[in-house]
C-alpha positions as a printed Julia matrix, in Angstrom:
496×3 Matrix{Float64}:
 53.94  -125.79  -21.2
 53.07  -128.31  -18.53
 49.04  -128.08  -18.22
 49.35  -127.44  -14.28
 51.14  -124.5   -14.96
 49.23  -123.04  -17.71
 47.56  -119.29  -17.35
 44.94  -119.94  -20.12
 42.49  -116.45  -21.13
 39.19  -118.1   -19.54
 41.09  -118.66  -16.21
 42.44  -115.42  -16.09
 38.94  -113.56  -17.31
 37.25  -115.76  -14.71
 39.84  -114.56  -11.62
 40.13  -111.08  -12.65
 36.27  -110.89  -12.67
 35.46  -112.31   -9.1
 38.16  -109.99   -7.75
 35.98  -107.3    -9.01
 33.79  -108.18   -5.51
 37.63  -107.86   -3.93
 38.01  -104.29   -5.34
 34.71  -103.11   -4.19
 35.56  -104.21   -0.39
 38.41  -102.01   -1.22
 37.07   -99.2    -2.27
 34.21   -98.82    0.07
 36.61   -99.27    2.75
 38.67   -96.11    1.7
 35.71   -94.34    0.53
 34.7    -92.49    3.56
 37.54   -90.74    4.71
 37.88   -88.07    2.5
 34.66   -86.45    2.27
 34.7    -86.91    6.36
 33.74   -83.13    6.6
 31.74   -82.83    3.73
 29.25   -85.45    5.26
 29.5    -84.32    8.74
 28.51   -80.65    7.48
 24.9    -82.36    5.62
 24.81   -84.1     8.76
 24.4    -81.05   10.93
 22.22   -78.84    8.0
 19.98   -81.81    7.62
 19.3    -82.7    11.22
 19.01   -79.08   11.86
 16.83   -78.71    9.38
 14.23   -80.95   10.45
 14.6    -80.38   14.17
 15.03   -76.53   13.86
 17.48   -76.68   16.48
 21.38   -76.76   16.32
 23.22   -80.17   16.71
 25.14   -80.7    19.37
 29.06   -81.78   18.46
 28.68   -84.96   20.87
 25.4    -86.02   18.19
 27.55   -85.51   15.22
 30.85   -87.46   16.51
 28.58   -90.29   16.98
 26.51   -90.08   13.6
 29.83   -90.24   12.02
 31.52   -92.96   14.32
 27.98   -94.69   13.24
 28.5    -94.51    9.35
 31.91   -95.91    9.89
 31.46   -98.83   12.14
 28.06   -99.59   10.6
 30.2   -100.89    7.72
 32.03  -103.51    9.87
 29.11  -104.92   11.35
 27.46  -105.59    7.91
 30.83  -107.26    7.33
 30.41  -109.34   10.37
 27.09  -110.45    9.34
 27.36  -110.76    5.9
 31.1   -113.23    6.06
 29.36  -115.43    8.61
 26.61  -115.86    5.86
 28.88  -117.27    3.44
 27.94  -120.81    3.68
 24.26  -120.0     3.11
 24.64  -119.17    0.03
 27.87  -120.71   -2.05
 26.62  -124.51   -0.84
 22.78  -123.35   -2.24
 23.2   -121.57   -5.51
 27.11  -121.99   -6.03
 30.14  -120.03   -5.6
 29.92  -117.81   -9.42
 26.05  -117.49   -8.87
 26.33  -116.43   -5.42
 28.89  -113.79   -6.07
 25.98  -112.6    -9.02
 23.35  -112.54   -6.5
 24.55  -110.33   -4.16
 25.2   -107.64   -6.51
 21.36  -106.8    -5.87
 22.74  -105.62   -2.64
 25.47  -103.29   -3.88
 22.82  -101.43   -6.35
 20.78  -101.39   -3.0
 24.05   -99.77   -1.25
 24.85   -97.84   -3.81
 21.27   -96.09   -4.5
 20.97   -95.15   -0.72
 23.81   -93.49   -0.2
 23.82   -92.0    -3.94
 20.72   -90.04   -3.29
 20.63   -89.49    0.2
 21.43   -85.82    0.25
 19.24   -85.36   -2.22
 16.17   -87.25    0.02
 18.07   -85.13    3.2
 18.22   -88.51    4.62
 20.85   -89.26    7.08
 19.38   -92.35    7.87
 19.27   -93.2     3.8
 22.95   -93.0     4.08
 24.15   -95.12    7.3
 21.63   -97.56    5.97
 23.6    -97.59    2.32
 26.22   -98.37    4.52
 25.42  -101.14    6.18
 23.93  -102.84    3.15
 27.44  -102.15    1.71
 28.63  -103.81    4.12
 26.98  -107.2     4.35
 28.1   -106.64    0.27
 31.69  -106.84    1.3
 31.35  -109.37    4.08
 30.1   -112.01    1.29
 32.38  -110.89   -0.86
 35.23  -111.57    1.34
 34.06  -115.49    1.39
 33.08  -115.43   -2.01
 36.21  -114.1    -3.87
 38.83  -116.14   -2.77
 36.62  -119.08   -2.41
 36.01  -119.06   -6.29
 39.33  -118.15   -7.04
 41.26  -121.13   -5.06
 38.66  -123.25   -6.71
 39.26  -122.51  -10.01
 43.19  -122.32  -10.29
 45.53  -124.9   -10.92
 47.35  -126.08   -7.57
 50.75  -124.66   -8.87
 49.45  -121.38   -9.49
 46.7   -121.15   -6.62
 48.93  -118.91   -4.46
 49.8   -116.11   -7.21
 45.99  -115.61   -7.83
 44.6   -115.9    -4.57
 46.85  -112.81   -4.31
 44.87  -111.02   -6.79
 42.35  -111.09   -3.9
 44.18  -108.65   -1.81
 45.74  -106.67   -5.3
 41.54  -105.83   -6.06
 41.5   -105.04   -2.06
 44.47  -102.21   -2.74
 43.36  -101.45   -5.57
 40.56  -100.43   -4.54
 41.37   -98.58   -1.44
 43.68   -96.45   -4.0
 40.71   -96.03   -6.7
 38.51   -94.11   -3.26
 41.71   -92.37   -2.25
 42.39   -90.94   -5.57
 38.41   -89.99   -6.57
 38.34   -88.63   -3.04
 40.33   -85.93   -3.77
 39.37   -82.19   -4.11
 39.45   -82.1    -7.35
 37.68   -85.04   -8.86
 34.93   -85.75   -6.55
 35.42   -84.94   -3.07
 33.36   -81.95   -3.01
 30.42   -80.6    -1.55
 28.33   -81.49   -4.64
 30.15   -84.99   -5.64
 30.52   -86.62   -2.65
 27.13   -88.72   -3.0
 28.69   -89.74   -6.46
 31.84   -90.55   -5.12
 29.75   -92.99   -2.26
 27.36   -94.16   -4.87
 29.88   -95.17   -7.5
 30.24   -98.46   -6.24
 27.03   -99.56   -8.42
 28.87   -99.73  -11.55
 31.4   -102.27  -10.79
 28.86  -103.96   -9.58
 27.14  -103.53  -13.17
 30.28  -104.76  -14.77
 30.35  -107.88  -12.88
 27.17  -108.7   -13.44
 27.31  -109.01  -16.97
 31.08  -110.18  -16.98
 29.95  -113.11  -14.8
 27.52  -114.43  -17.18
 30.63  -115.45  -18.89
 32.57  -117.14  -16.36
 31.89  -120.78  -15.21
 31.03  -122.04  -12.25
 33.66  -124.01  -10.18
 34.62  -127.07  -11.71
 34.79  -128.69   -7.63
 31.58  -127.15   -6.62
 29.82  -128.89   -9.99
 31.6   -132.37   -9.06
 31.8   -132.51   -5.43
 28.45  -130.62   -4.57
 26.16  -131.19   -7.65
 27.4   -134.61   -8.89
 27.87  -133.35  -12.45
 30.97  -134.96  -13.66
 30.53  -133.89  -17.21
 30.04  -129.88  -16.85
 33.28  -130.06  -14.38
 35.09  -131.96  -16.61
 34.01  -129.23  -19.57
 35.09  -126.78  -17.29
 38.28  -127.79  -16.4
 39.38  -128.34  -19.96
 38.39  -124.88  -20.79
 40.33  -123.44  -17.8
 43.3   -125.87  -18.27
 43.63  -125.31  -21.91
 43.68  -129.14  -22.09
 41.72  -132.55  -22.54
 43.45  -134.38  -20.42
 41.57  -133.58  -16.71
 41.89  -136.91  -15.72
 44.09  -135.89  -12.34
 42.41  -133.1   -11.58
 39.1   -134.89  -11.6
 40.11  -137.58   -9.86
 41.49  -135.94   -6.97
 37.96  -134.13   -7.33
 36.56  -137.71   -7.03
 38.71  -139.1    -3.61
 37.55  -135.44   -2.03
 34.11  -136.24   -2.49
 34.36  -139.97   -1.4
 35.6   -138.99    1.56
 33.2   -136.0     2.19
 30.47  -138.28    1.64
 31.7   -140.26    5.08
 32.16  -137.32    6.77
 29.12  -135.56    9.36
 28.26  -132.38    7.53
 30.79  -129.6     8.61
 28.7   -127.16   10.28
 30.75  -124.21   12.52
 30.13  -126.04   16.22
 31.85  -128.78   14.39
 34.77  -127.14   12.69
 35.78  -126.43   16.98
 34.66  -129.98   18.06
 36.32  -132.04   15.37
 39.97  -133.13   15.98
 39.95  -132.99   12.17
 39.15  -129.42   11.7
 40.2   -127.77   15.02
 43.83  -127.15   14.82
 43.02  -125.8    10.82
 40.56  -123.02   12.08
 42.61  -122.13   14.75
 45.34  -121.19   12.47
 42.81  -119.62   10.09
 41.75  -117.39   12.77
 45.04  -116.62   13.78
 46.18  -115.76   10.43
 43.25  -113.41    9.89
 43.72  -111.42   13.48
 47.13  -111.02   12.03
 46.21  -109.15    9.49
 44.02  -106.69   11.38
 45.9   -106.61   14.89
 49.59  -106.16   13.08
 48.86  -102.22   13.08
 48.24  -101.7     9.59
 45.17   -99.4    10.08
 47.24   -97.55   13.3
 50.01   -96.66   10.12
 47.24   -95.53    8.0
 46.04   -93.5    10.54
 49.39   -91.82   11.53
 50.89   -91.65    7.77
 49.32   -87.62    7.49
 50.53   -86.44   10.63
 54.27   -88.52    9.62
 54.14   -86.58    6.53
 53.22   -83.02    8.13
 56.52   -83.56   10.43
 58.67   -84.32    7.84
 57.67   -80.91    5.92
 55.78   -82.26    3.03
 53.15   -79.66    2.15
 50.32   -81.83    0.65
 50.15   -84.86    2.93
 47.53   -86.12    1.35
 49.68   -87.05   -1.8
 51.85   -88.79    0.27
 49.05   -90.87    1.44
 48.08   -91.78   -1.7
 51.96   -92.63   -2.04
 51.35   -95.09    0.6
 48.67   -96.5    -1.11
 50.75   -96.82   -4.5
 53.34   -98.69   -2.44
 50.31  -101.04   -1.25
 49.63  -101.81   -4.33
 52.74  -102.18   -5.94
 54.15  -104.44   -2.94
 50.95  -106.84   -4.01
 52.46  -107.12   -7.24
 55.51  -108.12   -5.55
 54.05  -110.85   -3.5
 51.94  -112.39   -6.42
 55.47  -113.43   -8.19
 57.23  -114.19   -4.62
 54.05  -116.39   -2.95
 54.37  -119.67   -5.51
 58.49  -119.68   -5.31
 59.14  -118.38   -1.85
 55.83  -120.08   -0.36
 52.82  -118.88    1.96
 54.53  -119.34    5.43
 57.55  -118.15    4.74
 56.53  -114.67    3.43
 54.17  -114.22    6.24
 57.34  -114.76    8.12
 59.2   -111.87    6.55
 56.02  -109.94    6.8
 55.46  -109.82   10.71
 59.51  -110.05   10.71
 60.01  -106.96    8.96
 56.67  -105.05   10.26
 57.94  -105.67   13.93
 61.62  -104.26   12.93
 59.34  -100.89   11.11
 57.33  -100.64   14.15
 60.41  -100.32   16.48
 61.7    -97.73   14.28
 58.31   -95.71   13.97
 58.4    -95.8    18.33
 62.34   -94.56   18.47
 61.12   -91.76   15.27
 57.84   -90.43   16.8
 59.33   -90.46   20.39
 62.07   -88.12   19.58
 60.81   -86.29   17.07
 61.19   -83.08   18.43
 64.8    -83.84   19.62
 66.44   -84.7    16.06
 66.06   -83.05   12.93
 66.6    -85.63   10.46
 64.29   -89.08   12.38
 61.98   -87.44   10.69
 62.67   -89.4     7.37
 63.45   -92.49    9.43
 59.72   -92.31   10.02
 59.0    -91.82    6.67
 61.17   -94.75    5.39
 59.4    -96.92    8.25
 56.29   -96.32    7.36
 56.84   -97.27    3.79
 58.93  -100.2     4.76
 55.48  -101.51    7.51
 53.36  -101.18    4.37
 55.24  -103.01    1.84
 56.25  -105.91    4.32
 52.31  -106.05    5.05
 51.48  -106.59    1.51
 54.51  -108.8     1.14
 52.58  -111.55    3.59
 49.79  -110.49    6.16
 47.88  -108.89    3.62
 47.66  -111.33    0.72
 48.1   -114.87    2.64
 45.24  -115.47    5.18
 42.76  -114.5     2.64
 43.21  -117.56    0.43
 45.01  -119.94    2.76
 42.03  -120.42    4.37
 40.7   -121.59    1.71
 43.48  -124.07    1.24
 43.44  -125.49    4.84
 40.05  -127.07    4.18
 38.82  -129.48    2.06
 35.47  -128.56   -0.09
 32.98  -129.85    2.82
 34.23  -128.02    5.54
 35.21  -124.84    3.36
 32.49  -122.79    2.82
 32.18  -122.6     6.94
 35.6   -122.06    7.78
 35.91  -119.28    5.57
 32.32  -117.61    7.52
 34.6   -118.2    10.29
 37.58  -116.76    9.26
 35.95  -114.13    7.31
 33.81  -113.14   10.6
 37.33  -112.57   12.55
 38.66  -110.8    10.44
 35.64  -108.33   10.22
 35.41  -108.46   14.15
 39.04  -107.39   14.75
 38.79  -104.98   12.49
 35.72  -103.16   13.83
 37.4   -104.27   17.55
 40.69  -102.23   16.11
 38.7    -99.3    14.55
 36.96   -98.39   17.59
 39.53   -98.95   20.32
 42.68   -97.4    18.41
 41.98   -93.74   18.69
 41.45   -94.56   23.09
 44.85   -96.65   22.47
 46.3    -93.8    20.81
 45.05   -90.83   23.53
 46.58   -93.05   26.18
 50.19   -94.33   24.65
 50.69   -91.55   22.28
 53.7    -91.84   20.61
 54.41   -95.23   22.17
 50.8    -97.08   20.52
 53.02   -98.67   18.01
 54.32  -101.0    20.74
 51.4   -102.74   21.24
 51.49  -103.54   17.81
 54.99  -104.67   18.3
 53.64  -107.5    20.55
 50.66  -108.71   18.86
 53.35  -109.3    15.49
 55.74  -111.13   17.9
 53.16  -113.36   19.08
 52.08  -114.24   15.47
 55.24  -114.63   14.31
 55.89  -117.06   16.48
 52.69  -118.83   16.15
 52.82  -118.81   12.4
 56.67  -120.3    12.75
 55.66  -123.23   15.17
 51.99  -124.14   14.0
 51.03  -122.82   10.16
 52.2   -125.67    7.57
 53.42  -124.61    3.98
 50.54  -125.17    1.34
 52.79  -124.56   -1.49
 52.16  -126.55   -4.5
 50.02  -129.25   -2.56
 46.28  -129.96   -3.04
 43.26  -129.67   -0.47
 43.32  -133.23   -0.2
 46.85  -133.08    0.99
 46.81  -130.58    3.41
 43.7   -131.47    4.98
 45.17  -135.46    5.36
 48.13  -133.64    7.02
 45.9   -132.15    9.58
 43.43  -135.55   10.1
 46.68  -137.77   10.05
 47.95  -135.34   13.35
 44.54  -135.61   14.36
 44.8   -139.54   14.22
 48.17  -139.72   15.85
 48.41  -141.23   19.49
 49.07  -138.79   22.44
 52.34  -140.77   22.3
 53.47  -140.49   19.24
 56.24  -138.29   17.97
 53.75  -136.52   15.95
 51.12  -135.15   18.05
 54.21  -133.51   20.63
 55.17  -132.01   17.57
 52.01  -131.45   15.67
 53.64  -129.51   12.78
 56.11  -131.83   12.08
 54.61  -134.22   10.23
 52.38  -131.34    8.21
 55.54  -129.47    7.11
 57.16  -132.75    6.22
 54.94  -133.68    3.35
 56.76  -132.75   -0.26
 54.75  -131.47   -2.41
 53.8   -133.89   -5.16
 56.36  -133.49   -8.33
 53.87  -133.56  -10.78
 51.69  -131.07   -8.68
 54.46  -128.89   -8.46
């Protein structure tokens, strides 16, 4: 088997660990919604408690809304911190580090009703938070580093599979009858400590990445050791000199800071897309279908919605797979196409099904069958892609900020989304979907005019697309049509 395209047991062991950090995002993300009662009821004995008075609904509402959105804005903080920490101690010993804050997490919230601590708990969750934020920098970081060009798409997919994963490990624990009880629920919040545990050992045994070691430390020999352990071969040679031009080149290059990522020709139209791609992902409605999927369900007479939930979640999950086999044949932009594509035809349907619900019988399973359909197309592209083809659109000096960057919109949208939605929903009703509907038609066409394929091309590649646009005269063909000459690039044969 060609050496490019070679899935060796070191550089799956070393993916499948740093997606760990993915699966935790995951699962503390669904975590919270089932025991949503549970908690609110130690909320109100607690506080009364200790103020001997009762506590008034309004009080409540907001502790809760608190606990929630607290977890966002630890991920806001904690993805814009990225760089601080993968150019200092490295991309594997960064994601090792910041395990101390997921025990931190962990223990709060674990033992909070046992202090009576409210504020033990929101605390836990913010902590978790910054946890995730890093970790949504870190993982796919590592992992684009680490693969093979030809096979950089199908694990930077593994990114969003630990993501769903995850989300379906908090849905299923949640559950009555496992831990979402009165007396489990601080297990089922603290349980995020021993994945954490497990990738603190497991990391031990990874290696750092070969381009961080070359590029940032200088050490040509412990890359080049590395990248015959993860190859499976001797013969490095092209990887390490591509390694080599990269850091020639970064050496001329002002130090990419995030003022300069908006003020450089070189970098502007590449975080533009990657913020783009990641509001894509948040503002496509995903979270609205979550939202609405146990109500759906009710309608269409199924007796435990919950299951069919979970259902959802399986379809997440298994649509992942999908994409992981699809994103190195089909390519990144084109199943981000079919993604929005699809999830704007679902979203019509979901409208026309929720609108006249009460009119005909049978829409009922339209609705059903939509909301399936939305949640496999959005694992299909939007979920997977703008995770790791951020990491793609920048070479390894401007990197670690664009992905704060990107990692930071995508956290802001999502609190933006999580706190505006249920207003949205109160006004529109039935009709919220179609705001949805627009945001995926302006991204779709965005992504069709202005995102370049990254399929089976290196960093060096892609970025030199961008700087040659960057280059071009106001006159020439290229810069009217900036995409052209980005999309025209083959990838390299060998490469590919």
């Amino acid at each position: 088997m060609d050496a490019k395209k070679k899935i060796t047991a070191p550089l799956i062991y070393a993916v499948a660990i740093a997606a760990i950090g993915s699966l935790q995002f995951g699962y503390n993300t669904g975590v919270i919604n089932a025991p949503e009662k549970i908690i609110q009821r130690f909320f109100n004995r607690t506080l009364s408690e200790r103020s001997g008075e009762a506590v008034s609904p309004e009080l409540l509402t907001s502790l809760w809304s608190l606990s929630v959105a607290i977890f966002s804005v630890g991920g806001m903080i904690g993805s814009f911190s990225v760089s601080l920490f993968v150019n200092r101690f490295g991309r594997r010993n960064s994601m090792l580090l910041v395990n101390i804050l997921a025990f931190a997490g962990g223990t709060l919230m674990a033992f909070s009703k046992m202090a009576k601590a409210v504020e033990m708990l929101i605390i836990g969750r913010f902590i978790i938070g910054l946890f995730c934020g890093l970790c949504t920098g870190f993982v796919p970081m590592y992992i684009s580093e680490v693969s093979p060009t030809s096979l950089r798409g199908a694990f930077g997919t593994l990114n969003q599979l630990g993501i769903v994963v995850g989300i379906l490990v908090a849905q299923i624990f949640g559950l009555e009858g496992i831990m979402g009880t009165e007396a489990l629920w601080p297990l089922l919040l603290g349980f995020t400590i021993l994945p954490a545990v497990l990738q603190c050992v497991a990391l031990l045994f990874c290696p750092e990445s070969p381009r961080f070691l070359l590029i940032n430390k200088m050490e040509e020999e412990k890359a080049q050791a590395v990248l015959q352990k993860l190859r499976g071969t001797h013969d490095v040679s092209q990887d390490i000199q591509e390694m080599k031009e990269e850091s020639a080149k970064m050496s001329q290059e002002k130090k990419a800071t995030v003022p300069e990522l908006f003020r450089s020709p070189n970098y502007r139209q590449a975080i533009i897309i990657a913020i783009m791609l990641q509001l894509s992902q948040q503002l496509s409605g995903i979270n609205a279908v979550f939202y609405y999927s146990t109500g759906i369900f009710e309608r269409a007479g199924i007796t435990q919605p919950v299951y069919a939930t979970i259902g959802a979640g399986v379809v997440n999950t298994v649509f992942t797979v999908v994409s992981l086999f699809l994103v190195e044949r089909a390519g990144r932009r084109t199943l981000h196409l079919v993604g929005l594509g699809g999830m704007a035809v679902c979203a019509v349907l979901m409208t026309i099904a929720l609108a006249l619900k009460d009119v005909v019988e049978w829409i009922r399973y339209i609705s059903i069958v939509a909301t399936f359909g939305f949640v496999a197309l959005f694992e299909i592209g939007p979920g997977p892609i703008p995770w790791f083809i951020v990491a793609e659109l920048f070479s390894q000096g401007p990197r670690p900020a664009a992905m704060a960057v990107a990692g930071c919109s995508n956290w802001t949208s999502n609190f933006l989304v999580g706190m505006l939605f249920p207003y949205a929903e109160k006004l529109c009703g039935s009709y919220v979907f179609l705001i949805f509907l627009v945001f995926l038609v302006i991204f779709f066409v965005f992504t069709f005019f202005k995102v370049p394929e990254t399929k089976g091309r290196t960093f060096e590649d892609i970025s030199r697309g961008f700087e040659g646009r960057a280059e071009a005269s106001p006159t020439s063909p290229v810069e009217k049509n900036p995409m052209v000459e980005l999309n025209s690039i083959q990838p390299d044969k060998e490469v590919a």
